[in-house]
CSV table of C-alpha atoms in Angstrom, one decimal:
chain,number,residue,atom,x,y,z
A,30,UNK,CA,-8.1,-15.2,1.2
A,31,UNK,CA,-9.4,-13.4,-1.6
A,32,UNK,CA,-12.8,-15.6,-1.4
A,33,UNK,CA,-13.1,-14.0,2.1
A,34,UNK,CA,-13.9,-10.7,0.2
A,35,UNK,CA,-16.4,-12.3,-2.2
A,36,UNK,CA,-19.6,-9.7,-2.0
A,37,UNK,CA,-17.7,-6.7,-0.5
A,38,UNK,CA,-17.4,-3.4,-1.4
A,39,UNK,CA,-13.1,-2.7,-1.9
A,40,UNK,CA,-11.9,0.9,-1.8
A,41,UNK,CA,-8.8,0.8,-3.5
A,42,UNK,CA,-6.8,4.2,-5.1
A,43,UNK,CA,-7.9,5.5,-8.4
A,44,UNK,CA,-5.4,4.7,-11.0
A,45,UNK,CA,-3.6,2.2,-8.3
A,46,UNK,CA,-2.3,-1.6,-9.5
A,47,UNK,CA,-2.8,-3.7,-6.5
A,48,UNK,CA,-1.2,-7.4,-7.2
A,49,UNK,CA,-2.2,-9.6,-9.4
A,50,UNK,CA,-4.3,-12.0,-7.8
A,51,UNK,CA,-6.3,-9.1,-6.6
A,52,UNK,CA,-5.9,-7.4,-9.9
A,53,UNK,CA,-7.8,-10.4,-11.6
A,54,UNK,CA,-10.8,-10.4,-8.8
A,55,UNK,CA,-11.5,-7.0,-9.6
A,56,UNK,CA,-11.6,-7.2,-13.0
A,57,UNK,CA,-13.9,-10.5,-12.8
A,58,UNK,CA,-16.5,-8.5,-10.8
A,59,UNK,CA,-15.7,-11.0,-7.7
A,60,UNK,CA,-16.4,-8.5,-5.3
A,61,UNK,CA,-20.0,-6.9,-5.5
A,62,UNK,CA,-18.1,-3.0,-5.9
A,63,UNK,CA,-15.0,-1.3,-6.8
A,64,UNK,CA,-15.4,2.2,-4.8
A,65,UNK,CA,-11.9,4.8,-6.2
A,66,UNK,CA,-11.0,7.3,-3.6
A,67,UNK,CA,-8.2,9.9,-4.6
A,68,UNK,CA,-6.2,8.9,-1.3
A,69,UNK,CA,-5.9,7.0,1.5
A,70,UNK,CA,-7.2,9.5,3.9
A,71,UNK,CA,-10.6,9.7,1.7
A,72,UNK,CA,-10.9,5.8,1.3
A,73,UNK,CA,-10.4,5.2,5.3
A,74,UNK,CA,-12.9,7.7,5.8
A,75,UNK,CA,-15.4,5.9,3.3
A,76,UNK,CA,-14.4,2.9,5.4
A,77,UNK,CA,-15.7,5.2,8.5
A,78,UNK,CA,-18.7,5.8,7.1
A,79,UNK,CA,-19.3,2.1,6.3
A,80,UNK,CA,-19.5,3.3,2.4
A,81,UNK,CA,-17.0,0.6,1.5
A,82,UNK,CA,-16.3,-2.7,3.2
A,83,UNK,CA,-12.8,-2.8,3.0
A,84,UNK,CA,-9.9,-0.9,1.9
A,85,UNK,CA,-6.6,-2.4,0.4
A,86,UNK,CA,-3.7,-0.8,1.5
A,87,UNK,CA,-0.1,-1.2,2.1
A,88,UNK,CA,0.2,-2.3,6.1
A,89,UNK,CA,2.8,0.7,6.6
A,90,UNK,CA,0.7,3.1,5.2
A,91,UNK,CA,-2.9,2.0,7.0
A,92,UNK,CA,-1.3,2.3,10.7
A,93,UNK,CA,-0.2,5.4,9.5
A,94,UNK,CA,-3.5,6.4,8.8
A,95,UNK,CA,-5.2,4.8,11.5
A,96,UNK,CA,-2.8,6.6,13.7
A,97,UNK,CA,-3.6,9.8,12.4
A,98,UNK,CA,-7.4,9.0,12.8
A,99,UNK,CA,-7.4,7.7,16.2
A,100,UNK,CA,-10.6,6.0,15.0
A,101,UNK,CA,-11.4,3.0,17.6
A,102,UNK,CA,-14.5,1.6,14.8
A,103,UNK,CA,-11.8,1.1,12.4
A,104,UNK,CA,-10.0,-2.5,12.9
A,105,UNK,CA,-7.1,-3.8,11.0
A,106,UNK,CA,-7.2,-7.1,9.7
A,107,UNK,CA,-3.9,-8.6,8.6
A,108,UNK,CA,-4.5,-10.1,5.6
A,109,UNK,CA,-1.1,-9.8,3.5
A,110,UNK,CA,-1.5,-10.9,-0.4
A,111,UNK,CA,1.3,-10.4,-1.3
A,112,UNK,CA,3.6,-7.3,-2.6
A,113,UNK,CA,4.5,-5.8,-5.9
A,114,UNK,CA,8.1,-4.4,-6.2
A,115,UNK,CA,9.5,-1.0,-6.8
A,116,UNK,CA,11.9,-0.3,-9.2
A,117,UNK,CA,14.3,2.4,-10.3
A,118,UNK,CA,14.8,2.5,-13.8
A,119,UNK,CA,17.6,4.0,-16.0
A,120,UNK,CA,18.1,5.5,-20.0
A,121,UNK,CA,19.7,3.4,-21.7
A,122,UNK,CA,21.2,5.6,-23.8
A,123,UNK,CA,23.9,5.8,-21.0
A,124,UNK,CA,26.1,3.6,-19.3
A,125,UNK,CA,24.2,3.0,-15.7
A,126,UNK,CA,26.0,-0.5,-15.5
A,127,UNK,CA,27.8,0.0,-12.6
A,128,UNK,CA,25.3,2.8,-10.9
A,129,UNK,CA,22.8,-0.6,-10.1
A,130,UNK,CA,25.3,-2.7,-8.5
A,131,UNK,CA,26.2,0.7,-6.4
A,132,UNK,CA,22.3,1.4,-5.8
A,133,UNK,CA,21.7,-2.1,-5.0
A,134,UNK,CA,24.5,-2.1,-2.3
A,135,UNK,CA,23.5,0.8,-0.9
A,136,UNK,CA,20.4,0.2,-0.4
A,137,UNK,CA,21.7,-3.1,1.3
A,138,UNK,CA,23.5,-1.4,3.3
A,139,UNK,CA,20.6,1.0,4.7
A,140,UNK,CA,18.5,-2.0,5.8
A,141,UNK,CA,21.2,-3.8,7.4
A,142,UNK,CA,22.3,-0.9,9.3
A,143,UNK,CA,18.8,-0.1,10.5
A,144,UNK,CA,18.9,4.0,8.7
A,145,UNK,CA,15.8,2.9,6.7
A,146,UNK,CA,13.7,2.0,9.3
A,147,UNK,CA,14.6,4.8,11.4
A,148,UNK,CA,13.7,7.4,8.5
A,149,UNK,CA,10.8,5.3,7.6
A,150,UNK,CA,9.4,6.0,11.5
A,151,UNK,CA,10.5,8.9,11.1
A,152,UNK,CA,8.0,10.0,8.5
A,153,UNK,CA,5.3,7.9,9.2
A,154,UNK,CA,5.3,9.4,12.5
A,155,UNK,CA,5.0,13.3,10.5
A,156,UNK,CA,2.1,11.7,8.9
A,157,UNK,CA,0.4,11.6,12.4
A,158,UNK,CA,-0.8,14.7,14.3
């Protein structure tokens, strides 16, 4: 809950929208500091170095990092807010009416099938030493 966070220092990326329940508690001052890092790898080791409290990041990409750390002080703490979509966007000076229905099948089709999870190990696991 975000009240569990009340008083704590959040690392978040500079320039990064998080969602908008935690969008609008950072902007309130709810938490007692907003630390910007330029990446992931620079807020964890803020985190480390007990500069910030906590870090909000995508679950994927912090057991990626933690991985890569191999740093036992770090703990994760599953806490999921909730997620903000991606989107692929297209001119509309051209007809891309039937390119969405394609792209959205496809990419169907690559979760169903299990290819995106494999390439999505796969390069989380080049992330890690």
């Amino acid at each position: 809950r975000i009240e569990d966070l009340r008083g704590k220092r959040i690392g978040t990326l500079r320039d990064f929208r998080t969602v908008d329940v935690l969008d609008e508690a950072l902007n309130q001052g709810t938490f007692a500091e907003r630390v910007y890092g330029n990446d992931f790898d620079q807020l964890f080791e803020m985190l480390a170095q007990k500069r910030v409290d906590v870090v909000i990041v995508n679950d994927q990409v912090a057991r990626a990092v933690l991985r890569k750390r191999n740093d036992n002080a770090i703990i994760e703490q599953p806490v999921a807010l909730s997620s903000n979509a991606a989107f692929l966007t297209f001119s509309r000076h051209r007809n891309f009416d039937n390119m969405v229905a394609k792209i959205d099948y496809a990419l169907f089709e690559i979760v169903a099938d299990g290819t995106y999870a494999r390439y999505f190990a796969q390069h989380i696991k080049a992330l890690s030493p």
